[in-house]
Amino acid sequence: MKKKLVMLLAGLLTVLSMGFGLAQFSDVPAGHWAKEAVEALAAKGILVGFPDGTYRGNETLTRYQAALIIYRLLQQIEEELKAKGTSPTMEAMSSEDLEALKNAVQELAAELAALGVRVSALEDSAATKEDIARLEAMIEELKAMPMPEPGMDAAALQDLADRVEAASIAADTALAQAQQLAEQLDALAQDVEGVKGDLAALGTQVEANAQAIQALNELAVLLNQDVLALQDRVTALEKGLAELQGVDFEQFASKEDVAAVQEFAAALRSDLVGLSEKVSKLEGTVGDLSGKVSKLERNAFTISGSLSLSYGAFAGSGTQFDIDRVFSSNFSTGDSDSDGLVVDHEDLGQNAEGQTSATLSLTLKANALDAKSSPGGYNTYPGLVGFSLTGSISNPASGTTYGPLNVTVDAVSTTLAVAKDQALSFTFGRSVKTKFSEYVFDNDGVSYGHGLVATYKPGVLGATLTGVYASKGGADGDNLYVRGAGLTLSPFQGFSLKGAVAQQGGDILGGGPSAVTVYGVGADLALGPVSLSGEYFSSDAAANANGYYVKAKADLGLVSVEGNYRSIGAGVNPANMLSYDAAPANAANAAPFHADQVGYGAKANLTLGALSLGGFYDTYTGAGARTAYGAEAGLKFGAFSLSGYYRVADSGNNGTPDDSAAKETAGTSSYVSSGSDYTQYGAKLTHDGKATDAFIKGLNLTAAYDVRPQFAPGAKTDIAVYGDFSFTLGFLKGMLLGRYHVQDVVGAPAQSYTTLKYGVKAETEALAVPLKPSVFGEYVARTTDGGTADNAETKYALGLKLNEFLFANSSLEVKYGSYIAQNVGSVLVGNAEKAWDASVDHLYDSTLNAAGVNGSVTGFYVTWNYWDLALSYADFVVDNNGSPLYGRGFKISYKVVF
């Protein structure tokens, strides 16, 4: 029965899908497979064409047109049944068949409707969704009509069968997609198992190797990302499953399959929870290991050093000389006196029979050892002790026994928790550094000596109490001790009061006939953009060893101003104030104003975009009394800066400008004048080649003009234009240098001179040819033409390096060069290293406009290097003011740094 129903509906829907028409339609081609059916239905009056005589079989059938066709069809069926019960085109059906047909139509309608929902949800195919939608609409119309008894045309039924088959294929496709979904879930499960395996391996690695902590941190981050990705995928799957809840999966997969998928999803969520817990545990382990590693790093004990072996043979005239002014070499003795120069030390010229030498240097260092108190360990001291020890042994004699090495602890610092909001910290050792004020016991730059500094913070009024007890210079035999205390109160932000007292004496209590007592009080106040500070200090070491000062400053946006008033006694000096930072030998720190002056000063600055204006005035009486004032302006445009200035110095405050007057501040020297002010005016223009908006990248240029009208014996004019230009042209790197400097003193030709300095140097990268050669060359010279004597220096050098000589990591280098000088301090050694500094006149000797010696240093150098092994040979000839000298050397050296 169901087969008959299918055939009937196939015939009906095939015709309905064609549209309306007459018996003869102008647009139905001859031989069309549906032509006979169209004409038959048109002859029965079921189909009616369009007014223009067309059928329009390819147009979409509307629901209204379908309702009209079905209505006419059912009318004709009803009339035939009433008249005859049979017809030429239909076969009579029993009441049972009619009832079965009705039920079958209803079943098919329900099935087709469900199939449309499923296909829409699982397969977004526009053609399938449209077909199912049309079927559902037509079936709904049929359900509202009486059921026909007869059958229908066989061709139409066959067409419907084809369409039903297509719908079945769509259902099979949906089932295949469900199976594909199951396969994806299986793959996801495998991914989870893989991740679980990775976690197990990672856990083993964490336990086995604490040094891999950084890698574990990175891996934990990746695992977290994987977990988040898996959770996103599971969320998407759960959402998909929720959307499929209303679908009858029996048409696509069995209930057992769906249940299995749901069970697997639940298991997968459980595994993800477990995985998340394991990752969290792993993160905790990583954090714990990170803390342990940090502690190990904090308590690190390191050994470093170097081993140097060499064999050297030297021949010479006996007078030693330096060759570093020509080029660098393995014969350089370096900066043995730590003055920043290598050209002031001799390298060749001695006679020495070949001998070996060995030097072992070791440095033992404890970074910051943790500790705890005893007994009970109530306090822990992170980073309590730090020390370093460096020693070296060179050419030990056979059978020599060396005594034990002494370890010196430079300083120990720790903080103890006394009570809530209270702390006590102390530092002791050979380096006692602390400061009470600018004038009282200012020793935070250079240590006073050996001793103890304790600091207590009671947690009230922002108080800090500092105490010190120390012996100056340690066990240096002077038996001088100091004890002192300082208190600072900061009851609110921006305000502080301070007071201090220190006493130095010749006995263990700090007293005695030679005792020195220093004390002082001060305050600081900041109110928004305005700040005030002041101090009073006194010492009983000498008369007038006291003083005071006040300073004020205001930053008002475009304008900033500051001023001071001071009265500093003549007896104020580092020893009397127990402030050794300012001692001339140390020059680490200094007081704001030097001794023996009463005066005041002020300065102001105005900034208007790229334009800046400023001025100052300062005056004082006492030793070296003077007044100084001036103004300056600056303009910045791109990488260029233009500045101008006018200054007046009045020594003695007599109203007459002078060329030089002592500066008022101590600078980096003692409590004495640290320089001079001049009556002068001038301007300067600069270009910064490193600036991002440089006009020419790599070009540093300065043009300066300065006049000192009060210079004796006549006005001095100074003009200088200098700069350098660094460039890269493919594999070539180089630099150009130039300087022109003129100093003219009116009426004093002997003090007038002109300097011209110029140079060029270039080097290539290792060329991609056999032996990988690279070359370098440099030439720099200066000439100073003066009224007293002409000076000249010239230096040139050439070199070739084979960076792959014979085999890998082997190189051979050959250099040749010369340094030639006229009227310099010495040809044997130099006193400066300014060859490639455009801001100064000289190269390696600072003599200007003065007579001296003439000569040259010329030679060549060959060295072969393989890793840390070097074989070197040098041969030089010296013309020392007409006296010939020579020096040769052969050296084998090997150095390893560990």
JSON list of N, CA and C in Angstrom, two decimals, residues 768-822:
[
{"chain": "A", "resi": 768, "resn": "ALA", "atom": "N", "xyz": [84.33, 36.75, 1.40]},
{"chain": "A", "resi": 768, "resn": "ALA", "atom": "CA", "xyz": [83.92, 35.37, 1.11]},
{"chain": "A", "resi": 768, "resn": "ALA", "atom": "C", "xyz": [84.75, 34.80, -0.03]},
{"chain": "A", "resi": 769, "resn": "VAL", "atom": "N", "xyz": [86.06, 34.72, 0.16]},
{"chain": "A", "resi": 769, "resn": "VAL", "atom": "CA", "xyz": [87.00, 34.12, -0.79]},
{"chain": "A", "resi": 769, "resn": "VAL", "atom": "C", "xyz": [87.92, 33.22, 0.02]},
{"chain": "A", "resi": 770, "resn": "PRO", "atom": "N", "xyz": [88.73, 32.41, -0.65]},
{"chain": "A", "resi": 770, "resn": "PRO", "atom": "CA", "xyz": [89.65, 31.55, 0.11]},
{"chain": "A", "resi": 770, "resn": "PRO", "atom": "C", "xyz": [90.49, 32.33, 1.10]},
{"chain": "A", "resi": 771, "resn": "LEU", "atom": "N", "xyz": [90.66, 31.77, 2.29]},
{"chain": "A", "resi": 771, "resn": "LEU", "atom": "CA", "xyz": [91.38, 32.33, 3.43]},
{"chain": "A", "resi": 771, "resn": "LEU", "atom": "C", "xyz": [90.61, 33.43, 4.15]},
{"chain": "A", "resi": 772, "resn": "LYS", "atom": "N", "xyz": [89.47, 33.86, 3.58]},
{"chain": "A", "resi": 772, "resn": "LYS", "atom": "CA", "xyz": [88.63, 34.90, 4.18]},
{"chain": "A", "resi": 772, "resn": "LYS", "atom": "C", "xyz": [89.45, 36.10, 4.66]},
{"chain": "A", "resi": 773, "resn": "PRO", "atom": "N", "xyz": [90.10, 36.80, 3.77]},
{"chain": "A", "resi": 773, "resn": "PRO", "atom": "CA", "xyz": [90.94, 37.92, 4.19]},
{"chain": "A", "resi": 773, "resn": "PRO", "atom": "C", "xyz": [90.12, 39.15, 4.57]},
{"chain": "A", "resi": 774, "resn": "SER", "atom": "N", "xyz": [90.67, 39.97, 5.42]},
{"chain": "A", "resi": 774, "resn": "SER", "atom": "CA", "xyz": [90.12, 41.28, 5.75]},
{"chain": "A", "resi": 774, "resn": "SER", "atom": "C", "xyz": [91.30, 42.23, 5.90]},
{"chain": "A", "resi": 775, "resn": "VAL", "atom": "N", "xyz": [91.08, 43.48, 5.55]},
{"chain": "A", "resi": 775, "resn": "VAL", "atom": "CA", "xyz": [92.16, 44.47, 5.61]},
{"chain": "A", "resi": 775, "resn": "VAL", "atom": "C", "xyz": [91.70, 45.68, 6.40]},
{"chain": "A", "resi": 776, "resn": "PHE", "atom": "N", "xyz": [92.64, 46.43, 6.95]},
{"chain": "A", "resi": 776, "resn": "PHE", "atom": "CA", "xyz": [92.33, 47.67, 7.63]},
{"chain": "A", "resi": 776, "resn": "PHE", "atom": "C", "xyz": [93.44, 48.67, 7.34]},
{"chain": "A", "resi": 777, "resn": "GLY", "atom": "N", "xyz": [93.07, 49.92, 7.45]},
{"chain": "A", "resi": 777, "resn": "GLY", "atom": "CA", "xyz": [94.05, 50.99, 7.30]},
{"chain": "A", "resi": 777, "resn": "GLY", "atom": "C", "xyz": [93.58, 52.23, 8.03]},
{"chain": "A", "resi": 778, "resn": "GLU", "atom": "N", "xyz": [94.53, 53.02, 8.54]},
{"chain": "A", "resi": 778, "resn": "GLU", "atom": "CA", "xyz": [94.18, 54.23, 9.25]},
{"chain": "A", "resi": 778, "resn": "GLU", "atom": "C", "xyz": [95.30, 55.26, 9.12]},
{"chain": "A", "resi": 779, "resn": "TYR", "atom": "N", "xyz": [94.87, 56.50, 9.09]},
{"chain": "A", "resi": 779, "resn": "TYR", "atom": "CA", "xyz": [95.82, 57.61, 9.03]},
{"chain": "A", "resi": 779, "resn": "TYR", "atom": "C", "xyz": [95.20, 58.78, 9.77]},
{"chain": "A", "resi": 780, "resn": "VAL", "atom": "N", "xyz": [95.95, 59.35, 10.72]},
{"chain": "A", "resi": 780, "resn": "VAL", "atom": "CA", "xyz": [95.48, 60.51, 11.46]},
{"chain": "A", "resi": 780, "resn": "VAL", "atom": "C", "xyz": [96.68, 61.40, 11.76]},
{"chain": "A", "resi": 781, "resn": "ALA", "atom": "N", "xyz": [96.45, 62.70, 11.68]},
{"chain": "A", "resi": 781, "resn": "ALA", "atom": "CA", "xyz": [97.55, 63.64, 11.88]},
{"chain": "A", "resi": 781, "resn": "ALA", "atom": "C", "xyz": [97.03, 64.94, 12.45]},
{"chain": "A", "resi": 782, "resn": "ARG", "atom": "N", "xyz": [97.91, 65.67, 13.12]},
{"chain": "A", "resi": 782, "resn": "ARG", "atom": "CA", "xyz": [97.58, 67.02, 13.58]},
{"chain": "A", "resi": 782, "resn": "ARG", "atom": "C", "xyz": [98.84, 67.87, 13.47]},
{"chain": "A", "resi": 783, "resn": "THR", "atom": "N", "xyz": [98.60, 69.11, 13.12]},
{"chain": "A", "resi": 783, "resn": "THR", "atom": "CA", "xyz": [99.68, 70.10, 13.08]},
{"chain": "A", "resi": 783, "resn": "THR", "atom": "C", "xyz": [99.23, 71.32, 13.87]},
{"chain": "A", "resi": 784, "resn": "THR", "atom": "N", "xyz": [100.08, 71.79, 14.73]},
{"chain": "A", "resi": 784, "resn": "THR", "atom": "CA", "xyz": [99.81, 72.99, 15.52]},
{"chain": "A", "resi": 784, "resn": "THR", "atom": "C", "xyz": [100.89, 74.01, 15.20]},
{"chain": "A", "resi": 785, "resn": "ASP", "atom": "N", "xyz": [100.48, 75.09, 14.57]},
{"chain": "A", "resi": 785, "resn": "ASP", "atom": "CA", "xyz": [101.42, 76.16, 14.20]},
{"chain": "A", "resi": 785, "resn": "ASP", "atom": "C", "xyz": [101.26, 77.30, 15.19]},
{"chain": "A", "resi": 786, "resn": "GLY", "atom": "N", "xyz": [102.28, 77.55, 16.00]},
{"chain": "A", "resi": 786, "resn": "GLY", "atom": "CA", "xyz": [102.19, 78.57, 17.03]},
{"chain": "A", "resi": 786, "resn": "GLY", "atom": "C", "xyz": [103.36, 79.51, 17.01]},
{"chain": "A", "resi": 787, "resn": "GLY", "atom": "N", "xyz": [103.24, 80.56, 17.84]},
{"chain": "A", "resi": 787, "resn": "GLY", "atom": "CA", "xyz": [104.30, 81.55, 17.91]},
{"chain": "A", "resi": 787, "resn": "GLY", "atom": "C", "xyz": [105.52, 81.04, 18.62]},
{"chain": "A", "resi": 788, "resn": "THR", "atom": "N", "xyz": [105.39, 80.05, 19.50]},
{"chain": "A", "resi": 788, "resn": "THR", "atom": "CA", "xyz": [106.54, 79.54, 20.24]},
{"chain": "A", "resi": 788, "resn": "THR", "atom": "C", "xyz": [107.20, 78.39, 19.49]},
{"chain": "A", "resi": 789, "resn": "ALA", "atom": "N", "xyz": [106.42, 77.40, 19.10]},
{"chain": "A", "resi": 789, "resn": "ALA", "atom": "CA", "xyz": [106.96, 76.25, 18.38]},
{"chain": "A", "resi": 789, "resn": "ALA", "atom": "C", "xyz": [105.81, 75.54, 17.67]},
{"chain": "A", "resi": 790, "resn": "ASP", "atom": "N", "xyz": [106.17, 74.91, 16.57]},
{"chain": "A", "resi": 790, "resn": "ASP", "atom": "CA", "xyz": [105.18, 74.12, 15.83]},
{"chain": "A", "resi": 790, "resn": "ASP", "atom": "C", "xyz": [105.19, 72.70, 16.34]},
{"chain": "A", "resi": 791, "resn": "ASN", "atom": "N", "xyz": [104.00, 72.14, 16.52]},
{"chain": "A", "resi": 791, "resn": "ASN", "atom": "CA", "xyz": [103.88, 70.75, 16.98]},
{"chain": "A", "resi": 791, "resn": "ASN", "atom": "C", "xyz": [103.21, 69.92, 15.89]},
{"chain": "A", "resi": 792, "resn": "ALA", "atom": "N", "xyz": [103.57, 68.65, 15.84]},
{"chain": "A", "resi": 792, "resn": "ALA", "atom": "CA", "xyz": [102.96, 67.78, 14.85]},
{"chain": "A", "resi": 792, "resn": "ALA", "atom": "C", "xyz": [102.99, 66.34, 15.35]},
{"chain": "A", "resi": 793, "resn": "GLU", "atom": "N", "xyz": [101.92, 65.62, 15.04]},
{"chain": "A", "resi": 793, "resn": "GLU", "atom": "CA", "xyz": [101.84, 64.18, 15.32]},
{"chain": "A", "resi": 793, "resn": "GLU", "atom": "C", "xyz": [101.18, 63.51, 14.11]},
{"chain": "A", "resi": 794, "resn": "THR", "atom": "N", "xyz": [101.73, 62.36, 13.72]},
{"chain": "A", "resi": 794, "resn": "THR", "atom": "CA", "xyz": [101.16, 61.59, 12.63]},
{"chain": "A", "resi": 794, "resn": "THR", "atom": "C", "xyz": [101.21, 60.11, 12.99]},
{"chain": "A", "resi": 795, "resn": "LYS", "atom": "N", "xyz": [100.14, 59.43, 12.67]},
{"chain": "A", "resi": 795, "resn": "LYS", "atom": "CA", "xyz": [100.09, 58.00, 12.98]},
{"chain": "A", "resi": 795, "resn": "LYS", "atom": "C", "xyz": [99.39, 57.30, 11.80]},
{"chain": "A", "resi": 796, "resn": "TYR", "atom": "N", "xyz": [100.03, 56.24, 11.26]},
{"chain": "A", "resi": 796, "resn": "TYR", "atom": "CA", "xyz": [99.39, 55.46, 10.22]},
{"chain": "A", "resi": 796, "resn": "TYR", "atom": "C", "xyz": [99.67, 53.98, 10.47]},
{"chain": "A", "resi": 797, "resn": "ALA", "atom": "N", "xyz": [98.79, 53.16, 9.96]},
{"chain": "A", "resi": 797, "resn": "ALA", "atom": "CA", "xyz": [98.94, 51.71, 10.12]},
{"chain": "A", "resi": 797, "resn": "ALA", "atom": "C", "xyz": [98.15, 51.00, 9.04]},
{"chain": "A", "resi": 798, "resn": "LEU", "atom": "N", "xyz": [98.69, 49.84, 8.59]},
{"chain": "A", "resi": 798, "resn": "LEU", "atom": "CA", "xyz": [98.03, 48.98, 7.61]},
{"chain": "A", "resi": 798, "resn": "LEU", "atom": "C", "xyz": [98.06, 47.56, 8.13]},
{"chain": "A", "resi": 799, "resn": "GLY", "atom": "N", "xyz": [97.08, 46.79, 7.76]},
{"chain": "A", "resi": 799, "resn": "GLY", "atom": "CA", "xyz": [97.04, 45.41, 8.24]},
{"chain": "A", "resi": 799, "resn": "GLY", "atom": "C", "xyz": [96.26, 44.50, 7.32]},
{"chain": "A", "resi": 800, "resn": "LEU", "atom": "N", "xyz": [96.68, 43.24, 7.28]},
{"chain": "A", "resi": 800, "resn": "LEU", "atom": "CA", "xyz": [96.00, 42.18, 6.54]},
{"chain": "A", "resi": 800, "resn": "LEU", "atom": "C", "xyz": [95.80, 41.01, 7.49]},
{"chain": "A", "resi": 801, "resn": "LYS", "atom": "N", "xyz": [94.58, 40.48, 7.51]},
{"chain": "A", "resi": 801, "resn": "LYS", "atom": "CA", "xyz": [94.28, 39.35, 8.36]},
{"chain": "A", "resi": 801, "resn": "LYS", "atom": "C", "xyz": [93.63, 38.26, 7.53]},
{"chain": "A", "resi": 802, "resn": "LEU", "atom": "N", "xyz": [94.20, 37.05, 7.61]},
{"chain": "A", "resi": 802, "resn": "LEU", "atom": "CA", "xyz": [93.61, 35.87, 6.98]},
{"chain": "A", "resi": 802, "resn": "LEU", "atom": "C", "xyz": [92.84, 35.15, 8.07]},
{"chain": "A", "resi": 803, "resn": "ASN", "atom": "N", "xyz": [91.51, 35.27, 8.02]},
{"chain": "A", "resi": 803, "resn": "ASN", "atom": "CA", "xyz": [90.68, 34.79, 9.11]},
{"chain": "A", "resi": 803, "resn": "ASN", "atom": "C", "xyz": [90.51, 33.27, 9.11]},
{"chain": "A", "resi": 804, "resn": "GLU", "atom": "N", "xyz": [90.79, 32.61, 7.99]},
{"chain": "A", "resi": 804, "resn": "GLU", "atom": "CA", "xyz": [90.83, 31.14, 7.93]},
{"chain": "A", "resi": 804, "resn": "GLU", "atom": "C", "xyz": [92.16, 30.76, 7.29]},
{"chain": "A", "resi": 805, "resn": "PHE", "atom": "N", "xyz": [93.19, 30.71, 8.11]},
{"chain": "A", "resi": 805, "resn": "PHE", "atom": "CA", "xyz": [94.53, 30.42, 7.64]},
{"chain": "A", "resi": 805, "resn": "PHE", "atom": "C", "xyz": [94.85, 28.94, 7.84]},
{"chain": "A", "resi": 806, "resn": "LEU", "atom": "N", "xyz": [94.96, 28.23, 6.76]},
{"chain": "A", "resi": 806, "resn": "LEU", "atom": "CA", "xyz": [95.26, 26.80, 6.72]},
{"chain": "A", "resi": 806, "resn": "LEU", "atom": "C", "xyz": [94.10, 25.93, 7.17]},
{"chain": "A", "resi": 807, "resn": "PHE", "atom": "N", "xyz": [93.47, 26.24, 8.31]},
{"chain": "A", "resi": 807, "resn": "PHE", "atom": "CA", "xyz": [92.36, 25.44, 8.80]},
{"chain": "A", "resi": 807, "resn": "PHE", "atom": "C", "xyz": [91.46, 26.31, 9.66]},
{"chain": "A", "resi": 808, "resn": "ALA", "atom": "N", "xyz": [90.31, 25.75, 10.07]},
{"chain": "A", "resi": 808, "resn": "ALA", "atom": "CA", "xyz": [89.32, 26.52, 10.82]},
{"chain": "A", "resi": 808, "resn": "ALA", "atom": "C", "xyz": [89.88, 26.97, 12.16]},
{"chain": "A", "resi": 809, "resn": "ASN", "atom": "N", "xyz": [89.39, 28.13, 12.62]},
{"chain": "A", "resi": 809, "resn": "ASN", "atom": "CA", "xyz": [89.77, 28.72, 13.92]},
{"chain": "A", "resi": 809, "resn": "ASN", "atom": "C", "xyz": [91.24, 29.10, 13.97]},
{"chain": "A", "resi": 810, "resn": "SER", "atom": "N", "xyz": [91.85, 29.25, 12.82]},
{"chain": "A", "resi": 810, "resn": "SER", "atom": "CA", "xyz": [93.24, 29.66, 12.74]},
{"chain": "A", "resi": 810, "resn": "SER", "atom": "C", "xyz": [93.29, 30.95, 11.93]},
{"chain": "A", "resi": 811, "resn": "SER", "atom": "N", "xyz": [94.04, 31.95, 12.40]},
{"chain": "A", "resi": 811, "resn": "SER", "atom": "CA", "xyz": [94.14, 33.22, 11.70]},
{"chain": "A", "resi": 811, "resn": "SER", "atom": "C", "xyz": [95.58, 33.72, 11.72]},
{"chain": "A", "resi": 812, "resn": "LEU", "atom": "N", "xyz": [95.93, 34.44, 10.68]},
{"chain": "A", "resi": 812, "resn": "LEU", "atom": "CA", "xyz": [97.25, 35.04, 10.56]},
{"chain": "A", "resi": 812, "resn": "LEU", "atom": "C", "xyz": [97.07, 36.52, 10.26]},
{"chain": "A", "resi": 813, "resn": "GLU", "atom": "N", "xyz": [97.76, 37.38, 11.04]},
{"chain": "A", "resi": 813, "resn": "GLU", "atom": "CA", "xyz": [97.62, 38.82, 10.87]},
{"chain": "A", "resi": 813, "resn": "GLU", "atom": "C", "xyz": [98.99, 39.47, 10.76]},
{"chain": "A", "resi": 814, "resn": "VAL", "atom": "N", "xyz": [99.10, 40.40, 9.84]},
{"chain": "A", "resi": 814, "resn": "VAL", "atom": "CA", "xyz": [100.33, 41.16, 9.63]},
{"chain": "A", "resi": 814, "resn": "VAL", "atom": "C", "xyz": [99.98, 42.64, 9.69]},
{"chain": "A", "resi": 815, "resn": "LYS", "atom": "N", "xyz": [100.76, 43.43, 10.47]},
{"chain": "A", "resi": 815, "resn": "LYS", "atom": "CA", "xyz": [100.54, 44.86, 10.60]},
{"chain": "A", "resi": 815, "resn": "LYS", "atom": "C", "xyz": [101.86, 45.61, 10.39]},
{"chain": "A", "resi": 816, "resn": "TYR", "atom": "N", "xyz": [101.73, 46.80, 9.84]},
{"chain": "A", "resi": 816, "resn": "TYR", "atom": "CA", "xyz": [102.88, 47.70, 9.70]},
{"chain": "A", "resi": 816, "resn": "TYR", "atom": "C", "xyz": [102.39, 49.12, 9.97]},
{"chain": "A", "resi": 817, "resn": "GLY", "atom": "N", "xyz": [103.17, 49.90, 10.74]},
{"chain": "A", "resi": 817, "resn": "GLY", "atom": "CA", "xyz": [102.72, 51.24, 11.06]},
{"chain": "A", "resi": 817, "resn": "GLY", "atom": "C", "xyz": [103.83, 52.08, 11.64]},
{"chain": "A", "resi": 818, "resn": "SER", "atom": "N", "xyz": [103.47, 53.37, 11.89]},
{"chain": "A", "resi": 818, "resn": "SER", "atom": "CA", "xyz": [104.46, 54.30, 12.42]},
{"chain": "A", "resi": 818, "resn": "SER", "atom": "C", "xyz": [103.76, 55.44, 13.14]},
{"chain": "A", "resi": 819, "resn": "TYR", "atom": "N", "xyz": [104.44, 55.95, 14.17]},
{"chain": "A", "resi": 819, "resn": "TYR", "atom": "CA", "xyz": [104.02, 57.16, 14.88]},
{"chain": "A", "resi": 819, "resn": "TYR", "atom": "C", "xyz": [105.18, 58.15, 14.79]},
{"chain": "A", "resi": 820, "resn": "ILE", "atom": "N", "xyz": [104.90, 59.33, 14.26]},
{"chain": "A", "resi": 820, "resn": "ILE", "atom": "CA", "xyz": [105.93, 60.34, 14.03]},
{"chain": "A", "resi": 820, "resn": "ILE", "atom": "C", "xyz": [105.51, 61.61, 14.76]},
{"chain": "A", "resi": 821, "resn": "ALA", "atom": "N", "xyz": [106.42, 62.22, 15.54]},
{"chain": "A", "resi": 821, "resn": "ALA", "atom": "CA", "xyz": [106.07, 63.37, 16.36]},
{"chain": "A", "resi": 821, "resn": "ALA", "atom": "C", "xyz": [107.13, 64.46, 16.27]},
{"chain": "A", "resi": 822, "resn": "GLN", "atom": "N", "xyz": [106.68, 65.71, 16.44]},
{"chain": "A", "resi": 822, "resn": "GLN", "atom": "CA", "xyz": [107.56, 66.88, 16.44]},
{"chain": "A", "resi": 822, "resn": "GLN", "atom": "C", "xyz": [107.18, 67.77, 17.61]}
]
